[in-house]
Short mmCIF file of C-alpha atoms in Angstrom, two decimals:
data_model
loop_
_atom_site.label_atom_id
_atom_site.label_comp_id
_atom_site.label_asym_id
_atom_site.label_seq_id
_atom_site.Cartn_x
_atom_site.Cartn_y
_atom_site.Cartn_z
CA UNK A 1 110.34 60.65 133.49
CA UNK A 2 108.00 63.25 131.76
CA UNK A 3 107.59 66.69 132.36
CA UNK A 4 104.90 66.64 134.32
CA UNK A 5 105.52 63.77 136.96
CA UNK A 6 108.88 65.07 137.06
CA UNK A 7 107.53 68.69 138.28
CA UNK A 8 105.08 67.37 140.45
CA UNK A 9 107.23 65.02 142.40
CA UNK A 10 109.59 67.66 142.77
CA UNK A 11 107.18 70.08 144.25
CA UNK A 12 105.49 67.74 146.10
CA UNK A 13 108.44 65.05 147.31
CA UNK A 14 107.34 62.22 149.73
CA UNK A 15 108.71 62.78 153.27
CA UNK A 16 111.70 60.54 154.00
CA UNK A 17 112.13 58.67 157.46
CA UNK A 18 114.98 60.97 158.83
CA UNK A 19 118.17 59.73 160.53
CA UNK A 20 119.01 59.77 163.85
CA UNK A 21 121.68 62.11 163.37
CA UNK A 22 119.86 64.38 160.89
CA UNK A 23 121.37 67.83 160.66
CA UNK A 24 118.50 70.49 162.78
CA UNK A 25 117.99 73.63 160.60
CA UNK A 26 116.51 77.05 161.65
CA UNK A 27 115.55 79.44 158.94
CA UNK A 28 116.33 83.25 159.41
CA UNK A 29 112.88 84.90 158.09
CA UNK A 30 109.99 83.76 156.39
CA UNK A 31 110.94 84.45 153.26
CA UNK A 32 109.00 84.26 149.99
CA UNK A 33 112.04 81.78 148.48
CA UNK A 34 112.32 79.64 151.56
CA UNK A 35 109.77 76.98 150.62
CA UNK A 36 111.18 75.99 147.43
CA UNK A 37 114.57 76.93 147.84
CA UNK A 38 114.96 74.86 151.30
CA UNK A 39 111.78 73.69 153.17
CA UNK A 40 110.90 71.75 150.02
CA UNK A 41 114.04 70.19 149.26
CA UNK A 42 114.41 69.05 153.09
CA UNK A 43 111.32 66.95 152.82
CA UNK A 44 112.88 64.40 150.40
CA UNK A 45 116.55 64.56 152.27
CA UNK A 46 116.60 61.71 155.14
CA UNK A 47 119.78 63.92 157.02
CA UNK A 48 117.76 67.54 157.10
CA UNK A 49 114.92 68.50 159.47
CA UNK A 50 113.51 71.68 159.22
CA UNK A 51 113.17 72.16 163.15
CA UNK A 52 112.58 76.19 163.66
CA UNK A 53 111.82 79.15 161.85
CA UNK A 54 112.63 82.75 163.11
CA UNK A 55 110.32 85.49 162.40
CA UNK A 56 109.95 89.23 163.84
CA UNK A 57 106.18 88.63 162.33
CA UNK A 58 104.75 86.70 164.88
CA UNK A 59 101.48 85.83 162.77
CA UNK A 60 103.68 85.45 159.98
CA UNK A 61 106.00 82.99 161.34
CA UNK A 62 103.09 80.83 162.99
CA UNK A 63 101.60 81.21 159.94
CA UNK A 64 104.61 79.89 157.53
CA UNK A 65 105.93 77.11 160.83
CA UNK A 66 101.93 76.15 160.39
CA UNK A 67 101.69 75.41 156.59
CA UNK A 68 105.15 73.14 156.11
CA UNK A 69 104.92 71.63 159.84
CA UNK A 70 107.55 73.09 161.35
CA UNK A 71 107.71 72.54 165.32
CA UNK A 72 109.44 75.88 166.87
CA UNK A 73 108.48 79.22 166.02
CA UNK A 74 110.77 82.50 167.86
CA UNK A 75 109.13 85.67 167.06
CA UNK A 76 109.20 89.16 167.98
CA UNK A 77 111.80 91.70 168.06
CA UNK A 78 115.09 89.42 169.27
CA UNK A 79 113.14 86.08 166.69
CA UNK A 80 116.88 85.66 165.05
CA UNK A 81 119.33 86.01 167.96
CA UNK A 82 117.41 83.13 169.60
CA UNK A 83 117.06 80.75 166.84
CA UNK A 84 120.89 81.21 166.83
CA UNK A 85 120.53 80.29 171.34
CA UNK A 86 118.75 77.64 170.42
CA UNK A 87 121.77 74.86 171.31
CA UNK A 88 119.31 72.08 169.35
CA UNK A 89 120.07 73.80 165.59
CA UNK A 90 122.73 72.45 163.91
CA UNK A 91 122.78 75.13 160.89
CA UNK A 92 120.57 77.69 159.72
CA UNK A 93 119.29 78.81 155.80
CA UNK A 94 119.62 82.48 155.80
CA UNK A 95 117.36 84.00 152.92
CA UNK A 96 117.50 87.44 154.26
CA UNK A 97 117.33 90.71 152.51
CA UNK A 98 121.11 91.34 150.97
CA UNK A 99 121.96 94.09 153.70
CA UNK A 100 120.93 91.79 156.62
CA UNK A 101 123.36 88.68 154.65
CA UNK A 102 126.27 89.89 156.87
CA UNK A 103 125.31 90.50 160.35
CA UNK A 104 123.12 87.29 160.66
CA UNK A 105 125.29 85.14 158.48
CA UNK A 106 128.17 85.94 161.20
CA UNK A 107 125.69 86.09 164.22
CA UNK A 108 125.35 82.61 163.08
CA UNK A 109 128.85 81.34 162.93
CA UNK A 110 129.73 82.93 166.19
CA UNK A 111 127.41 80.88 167.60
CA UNK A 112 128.70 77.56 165.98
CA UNK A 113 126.19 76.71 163.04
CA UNK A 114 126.55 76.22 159.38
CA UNK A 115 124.73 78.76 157.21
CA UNK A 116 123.56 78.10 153.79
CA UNK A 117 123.45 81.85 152.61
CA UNK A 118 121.02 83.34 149.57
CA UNK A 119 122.70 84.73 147.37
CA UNK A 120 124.27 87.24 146.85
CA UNK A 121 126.70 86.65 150.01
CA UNK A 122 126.74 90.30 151.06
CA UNK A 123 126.37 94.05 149.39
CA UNK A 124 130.20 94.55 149.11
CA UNK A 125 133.11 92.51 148.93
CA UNK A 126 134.93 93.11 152.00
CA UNK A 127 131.97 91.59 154.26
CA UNK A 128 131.61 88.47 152.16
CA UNK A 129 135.85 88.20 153.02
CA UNK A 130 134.90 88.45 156.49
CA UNK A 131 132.07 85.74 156.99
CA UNK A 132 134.63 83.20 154.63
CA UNK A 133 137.32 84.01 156.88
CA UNK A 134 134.86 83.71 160.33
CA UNK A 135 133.81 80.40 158.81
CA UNK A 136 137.12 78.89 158.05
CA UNK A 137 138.53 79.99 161.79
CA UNK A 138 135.18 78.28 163.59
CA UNK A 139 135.87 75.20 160.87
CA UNK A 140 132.26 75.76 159.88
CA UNK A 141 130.57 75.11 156.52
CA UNK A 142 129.27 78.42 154.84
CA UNK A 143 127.89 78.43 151.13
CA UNK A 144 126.47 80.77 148.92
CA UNK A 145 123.49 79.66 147.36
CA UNK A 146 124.45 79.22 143.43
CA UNK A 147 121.79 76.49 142.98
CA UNK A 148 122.04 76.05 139.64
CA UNK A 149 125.70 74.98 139.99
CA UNK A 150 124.94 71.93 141.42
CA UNK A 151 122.08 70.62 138.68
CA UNK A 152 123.91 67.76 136.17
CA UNK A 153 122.79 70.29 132.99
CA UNK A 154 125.25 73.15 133.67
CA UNK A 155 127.50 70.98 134.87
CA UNK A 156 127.07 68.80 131.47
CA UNK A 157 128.22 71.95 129.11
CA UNK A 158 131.09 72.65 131.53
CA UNK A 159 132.08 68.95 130.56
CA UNK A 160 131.56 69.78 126.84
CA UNK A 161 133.55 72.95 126.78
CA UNK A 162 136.58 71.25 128.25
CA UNK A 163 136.66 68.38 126.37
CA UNK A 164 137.57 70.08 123.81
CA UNK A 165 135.02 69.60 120.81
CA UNK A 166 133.92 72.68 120.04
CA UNK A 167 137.19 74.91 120.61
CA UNK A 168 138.34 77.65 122.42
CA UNK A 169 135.81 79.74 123.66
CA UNK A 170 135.40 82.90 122.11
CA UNK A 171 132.19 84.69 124.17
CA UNK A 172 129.60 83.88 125.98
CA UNK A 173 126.21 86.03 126.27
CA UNK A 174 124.08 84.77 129.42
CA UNK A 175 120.89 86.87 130.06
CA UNK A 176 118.63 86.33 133.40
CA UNK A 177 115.36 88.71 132.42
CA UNK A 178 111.74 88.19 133.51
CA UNK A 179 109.06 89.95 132.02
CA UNK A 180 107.61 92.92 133.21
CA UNK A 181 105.40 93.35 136.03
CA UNK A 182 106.17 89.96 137.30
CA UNK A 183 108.56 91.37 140.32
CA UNK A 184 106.49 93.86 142.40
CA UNK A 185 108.28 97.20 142.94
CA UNK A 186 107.07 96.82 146.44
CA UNK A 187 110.06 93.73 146.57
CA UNK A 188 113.26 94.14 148.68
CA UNK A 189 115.47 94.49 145.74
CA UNK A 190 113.69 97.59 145.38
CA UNK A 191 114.81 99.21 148.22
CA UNK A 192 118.20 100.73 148.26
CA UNK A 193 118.70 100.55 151.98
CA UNK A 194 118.40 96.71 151.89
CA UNK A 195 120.94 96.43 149.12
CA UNK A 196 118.21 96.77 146.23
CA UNK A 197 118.98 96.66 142.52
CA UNK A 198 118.42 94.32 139.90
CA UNK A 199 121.90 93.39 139.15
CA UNK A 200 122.08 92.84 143.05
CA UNK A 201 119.91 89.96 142.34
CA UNK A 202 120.29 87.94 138.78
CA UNK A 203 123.21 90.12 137.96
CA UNK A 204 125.20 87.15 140.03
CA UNK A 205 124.02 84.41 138.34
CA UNK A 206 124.85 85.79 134.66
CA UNK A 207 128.65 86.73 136.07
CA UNK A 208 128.84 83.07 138.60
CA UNK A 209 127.97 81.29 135.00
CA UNK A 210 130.43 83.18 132.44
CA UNK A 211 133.52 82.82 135.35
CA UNK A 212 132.33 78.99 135.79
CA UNK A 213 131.96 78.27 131.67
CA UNK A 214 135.23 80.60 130.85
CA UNK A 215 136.92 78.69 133.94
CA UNK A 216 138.52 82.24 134.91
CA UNK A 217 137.82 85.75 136.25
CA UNK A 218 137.12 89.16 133.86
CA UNK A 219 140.13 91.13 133.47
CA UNK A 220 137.85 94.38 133.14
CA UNK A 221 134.54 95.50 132.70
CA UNK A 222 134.41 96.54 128.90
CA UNK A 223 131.03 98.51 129.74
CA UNK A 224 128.12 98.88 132.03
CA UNK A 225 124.82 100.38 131.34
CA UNK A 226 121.92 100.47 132.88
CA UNK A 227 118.83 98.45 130.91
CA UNK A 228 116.29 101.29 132.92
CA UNK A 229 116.43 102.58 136.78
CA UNK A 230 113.85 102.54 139.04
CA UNK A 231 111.56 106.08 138.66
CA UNK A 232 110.93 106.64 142.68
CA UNK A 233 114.82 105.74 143.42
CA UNK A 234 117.09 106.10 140.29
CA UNK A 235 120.16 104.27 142.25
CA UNK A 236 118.49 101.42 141.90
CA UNK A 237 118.81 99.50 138.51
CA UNK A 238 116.35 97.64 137.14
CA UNK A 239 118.88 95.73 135.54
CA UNK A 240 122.04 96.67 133.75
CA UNK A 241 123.94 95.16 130.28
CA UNK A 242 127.42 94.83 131.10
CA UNK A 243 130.33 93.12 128.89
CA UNK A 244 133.04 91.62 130.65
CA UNK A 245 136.48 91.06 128.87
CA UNK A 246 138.43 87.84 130.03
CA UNK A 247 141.97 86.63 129.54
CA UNK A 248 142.59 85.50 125.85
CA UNK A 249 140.86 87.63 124.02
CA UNK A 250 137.72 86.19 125.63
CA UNK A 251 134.33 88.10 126.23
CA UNK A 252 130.58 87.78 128.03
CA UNK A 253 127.84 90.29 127.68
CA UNK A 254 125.90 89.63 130.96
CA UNK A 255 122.52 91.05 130.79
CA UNK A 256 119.55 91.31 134.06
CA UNK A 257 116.38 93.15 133.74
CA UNK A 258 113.82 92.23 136.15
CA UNK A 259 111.36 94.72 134.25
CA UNK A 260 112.09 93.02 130.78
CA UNK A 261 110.07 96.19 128.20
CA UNK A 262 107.60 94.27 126.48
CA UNK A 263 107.29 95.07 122.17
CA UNK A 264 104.37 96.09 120.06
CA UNK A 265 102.17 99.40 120.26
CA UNK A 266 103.72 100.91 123.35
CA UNK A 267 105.08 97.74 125.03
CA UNK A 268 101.90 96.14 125.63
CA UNK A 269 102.93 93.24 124.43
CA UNK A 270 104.69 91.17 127.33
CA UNK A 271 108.15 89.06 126.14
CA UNK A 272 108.84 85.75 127.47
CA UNK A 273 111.45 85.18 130.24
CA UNK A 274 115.28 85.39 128.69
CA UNK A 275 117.25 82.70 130.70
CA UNK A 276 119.89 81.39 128.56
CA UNK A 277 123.30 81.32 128.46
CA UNK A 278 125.22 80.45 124.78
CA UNK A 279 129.07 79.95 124.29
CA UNK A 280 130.40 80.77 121.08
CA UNK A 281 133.77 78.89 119.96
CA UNK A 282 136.02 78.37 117.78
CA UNK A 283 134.05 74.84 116.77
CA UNK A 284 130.95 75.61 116.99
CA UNK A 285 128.11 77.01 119.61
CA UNK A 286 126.39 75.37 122.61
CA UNK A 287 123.29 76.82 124.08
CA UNK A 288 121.54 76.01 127.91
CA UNK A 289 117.82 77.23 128.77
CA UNK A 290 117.10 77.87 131.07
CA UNK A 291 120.18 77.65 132.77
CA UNK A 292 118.87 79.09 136.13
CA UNK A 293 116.11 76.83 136.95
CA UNK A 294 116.96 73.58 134.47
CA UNK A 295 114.72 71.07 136.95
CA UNK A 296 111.72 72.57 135.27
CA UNK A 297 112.96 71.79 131.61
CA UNK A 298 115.64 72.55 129.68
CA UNK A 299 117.51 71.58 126.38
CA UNK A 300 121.59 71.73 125.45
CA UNK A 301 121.71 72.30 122.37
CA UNK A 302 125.78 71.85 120.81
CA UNK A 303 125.89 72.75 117.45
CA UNK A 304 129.24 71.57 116.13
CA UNK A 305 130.62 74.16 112.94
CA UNK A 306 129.79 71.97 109.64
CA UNK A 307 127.68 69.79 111.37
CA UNK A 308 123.96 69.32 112.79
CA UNK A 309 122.51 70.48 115.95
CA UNK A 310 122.15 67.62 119.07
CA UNK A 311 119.85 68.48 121.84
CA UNK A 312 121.22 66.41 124.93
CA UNK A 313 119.03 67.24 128.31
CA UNK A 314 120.99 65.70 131.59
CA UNK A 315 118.82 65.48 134.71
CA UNK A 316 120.91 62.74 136.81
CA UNK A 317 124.75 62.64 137.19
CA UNK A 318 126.66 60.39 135.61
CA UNK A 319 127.82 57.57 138.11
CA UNK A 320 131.58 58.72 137.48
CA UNK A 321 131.02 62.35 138.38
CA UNK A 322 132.20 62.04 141.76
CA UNK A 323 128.50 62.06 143.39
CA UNK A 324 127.75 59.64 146.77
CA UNK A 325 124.43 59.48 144.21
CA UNK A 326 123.65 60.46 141.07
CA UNK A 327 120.27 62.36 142.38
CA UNK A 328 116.89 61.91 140.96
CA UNK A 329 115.61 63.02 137.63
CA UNK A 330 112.80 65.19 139.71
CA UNK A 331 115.38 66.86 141.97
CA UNK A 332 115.83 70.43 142.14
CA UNK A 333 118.70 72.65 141.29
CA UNK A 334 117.79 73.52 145.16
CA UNK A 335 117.72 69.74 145.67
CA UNK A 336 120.78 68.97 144.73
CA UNK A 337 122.40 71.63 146.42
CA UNK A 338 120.89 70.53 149.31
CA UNK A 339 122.57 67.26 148.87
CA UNK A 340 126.45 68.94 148.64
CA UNK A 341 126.10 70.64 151.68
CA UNK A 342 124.82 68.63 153.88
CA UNK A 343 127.86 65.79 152.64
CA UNK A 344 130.23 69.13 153.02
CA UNK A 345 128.99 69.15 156.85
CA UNK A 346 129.13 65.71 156.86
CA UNK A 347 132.60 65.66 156.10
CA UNK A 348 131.79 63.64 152.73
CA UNK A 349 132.72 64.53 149.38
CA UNK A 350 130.09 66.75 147.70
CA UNK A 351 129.69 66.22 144.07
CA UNK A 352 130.42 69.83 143.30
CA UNK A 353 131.17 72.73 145.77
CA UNK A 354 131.20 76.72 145.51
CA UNK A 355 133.93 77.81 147.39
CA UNK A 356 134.83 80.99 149.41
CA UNK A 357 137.32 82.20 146.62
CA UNK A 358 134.04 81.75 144.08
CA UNK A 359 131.99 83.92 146.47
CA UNK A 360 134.77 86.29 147.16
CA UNK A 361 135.80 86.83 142.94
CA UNK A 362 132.03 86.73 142.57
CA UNK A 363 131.11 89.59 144.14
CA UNK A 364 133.78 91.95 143.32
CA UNK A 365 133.16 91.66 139.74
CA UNK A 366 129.26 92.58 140.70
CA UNK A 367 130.84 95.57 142.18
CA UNK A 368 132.70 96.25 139.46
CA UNK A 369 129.90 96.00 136.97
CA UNK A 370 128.02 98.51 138.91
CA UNK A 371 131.03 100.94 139.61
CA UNK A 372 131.17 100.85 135.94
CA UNK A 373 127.24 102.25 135.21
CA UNK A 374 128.04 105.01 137.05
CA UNK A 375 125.31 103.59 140.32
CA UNK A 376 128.16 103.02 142.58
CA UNK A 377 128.12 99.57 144.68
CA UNK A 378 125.76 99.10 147.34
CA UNK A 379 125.95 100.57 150.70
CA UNK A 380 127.80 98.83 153.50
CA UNK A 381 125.48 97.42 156.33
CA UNK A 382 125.22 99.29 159.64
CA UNK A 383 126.21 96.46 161.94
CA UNK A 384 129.86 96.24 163.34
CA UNK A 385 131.13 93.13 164.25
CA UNK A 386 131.80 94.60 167.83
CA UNK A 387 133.54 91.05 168.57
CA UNK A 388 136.46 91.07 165.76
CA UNK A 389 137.04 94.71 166.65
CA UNK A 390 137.32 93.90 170.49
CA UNK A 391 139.91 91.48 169.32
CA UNK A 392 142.02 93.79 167.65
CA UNK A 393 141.88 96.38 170.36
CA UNK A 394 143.25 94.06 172.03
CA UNK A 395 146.33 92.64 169.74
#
């Protein structure tokens, strides 16, 4: 399939006939990532209807429920809380600003629904613990959104790396940073309140792929440093260089900048998008770009010590991965995702799964990393979970 019928089937799937027991979802907030990340991907997946979208906006949520034909709109002021009422949804895609990831996410298990959460899970560790552990006791599905997880290509070089042809790893350097003036200061992640900062945002992808190469968690964050800090708000990074030291000797320099300094007279000159990730080993190298969003494009390239470079590209599964299907060369990272946790609700086997304990190690090593700079993790949200505290007034 080439590039471009690949892309454009992707972005523009045919709607499937859905089934009769097709899971209902609600979406939390009209959010700028929603339509590719979810209301796309639900077009082409017979088991998912996109049946309601809250929004405190009401033009903007008639708007957005207008444009991708979706049937119930709840707006104004109380817009989430009854989405969640609504007995008819079945789970809801929560895409949120980080600070509102914890109230809503557990709003929305109390209530009985599934959540597929945006990443990253919460601000701080001990409220990602809490919706896990909310989840598990309701025997609900919760899942933080690590897309790229679920694409064949990533999945392809963890295959590689544990086979054992090019070694033992040695260090990884994974970099997630988009060029300047492409993410609008006006954005969320620039707002401190809302648990803004750069790292906040790819800073989790460039730690969720060294722990999921490396197979382990960082025994320490080597260093920490800040790539530049926002001028109106300095506690908020625009990204930060951090290197992470793992068990055996192991090491990953993680770097996010979502103001990437262009070169030339006075920067003028804007650099490309840096979204790689490359494992050296004892055997040899092997290289993913971009690892993030590999649906577009993207190349493995293994270079073996001694020997020549092969560039493999891996869009499908292979039938013995474990997959109910082995997906469509147009599917998205966002696709296939789609795909594991609906089977998860389903009580199938998904082909690959993020589990709490990922979420839970994942976000205490972003914590770390920014403890480290000298920025100080993000601010806890505002919201008490008056429920679980009711509870243990009473024990």
């Amino acid at each position: 399939m080439s590039f471009f019928s690949r892309n454009l089937k992707g972005a523009n799937p045919t709607r499937v006939q859905k089934s009769p027991d097709a899971l209902k979802f609600g979406i939390l907030g009209a959010a700028n990532i929603a339509p590719i990340a979810f209301v796309t991907p639900a077009i082409s997946h017979p088991e998912v209807i996109v049946a309601a979208i809250a929004s405190r906006g009401e033009a903007k949520g008639k708007k957005f429920a207008k444009k991708y034909s979706i049937p119930k709109v709840y707006s104004g002021p109380n817009a989430y809380q009854e989405l969640l009422d609504d007995p008819s949804i079945d789970a809801v895609y929560n895409p949120l600003p980080n600070a509102l990831h914890f109230e809503w996410t557990m709003k929305a298990l109390r209530a009985g629904k599934h959540v597929l959460l945006e990443k990253p899970s919460a601000d701080i560790k001990s409220e990602t613990v809490a919706m896990f552990d909310l989840a598990e006791e309701k025997g609900l599905v919760l899942l933080e959104a690590f897309h790229y997880r679920f694409h064949p290509s990533i999945q392809r070089v963890k295959a590689i790396l544990d086979s054992g042809e090019l070694g033992a790893i040695k260090s990884i350097k994974a970099d997630l940073s988009i060029t300047k003036g492409v993410m609008s200061f006006d954005d969320i992640r620039y707002k401190y309140e809302l648990g803004g900062g750069g790292f906040m945002d790819g800073g989790g992808y460039v730690i969720s792929v060294s722990r999921y190469l490396i197979g382990d968690n960082p025994t320490s964050v080597v260093s920490s440093t800040p790539t530049s800090v926002y001028q109106k708000d300095p506690r908020i990074d625009n990204g930060i260089t951090a290197v992470l030291a793992f068990p055996g000797d192991k090491t990953a320099e993680v770097t996010c900048d979502l103001q990437l300094a262009g070169w030339g007279p006075f920067g003028l000159i804007p650099r490309l998008p840096r979204l790689g990730v490359t494992v050296t080993a004892e055997g040899g190298t092997i290289r993913l770009s971009p690892f993030p969003v590999p649906h577009v494009f993207h190349s493995i390239t293994v270079k073996p010590a001694g020997k020549s470079a092969r560039v493999e590209k891996h869009y499908v599964h292979p039938q013995a991965s474990g997959a109910e299907k082995a997906g469509e060369a147009w599917w998205s990272t966002y696709r296939y995702q789609l795909e594991a946790f609906v089977d998860k609700v389903k009580s199938r086997n998904p082909q690959h799964w993020v589990d709490a304990q990922d979420s839970i190690d994942n976000i205490e090593w972003i914590e770390s990393v920014y403890e480290k700079s000298g920025l100080g993790i993000r601010p806890a949200g505002t919201w008490v979970d008056k429920e679980k505290v009711d509870k243990e007034e009473k024990n």
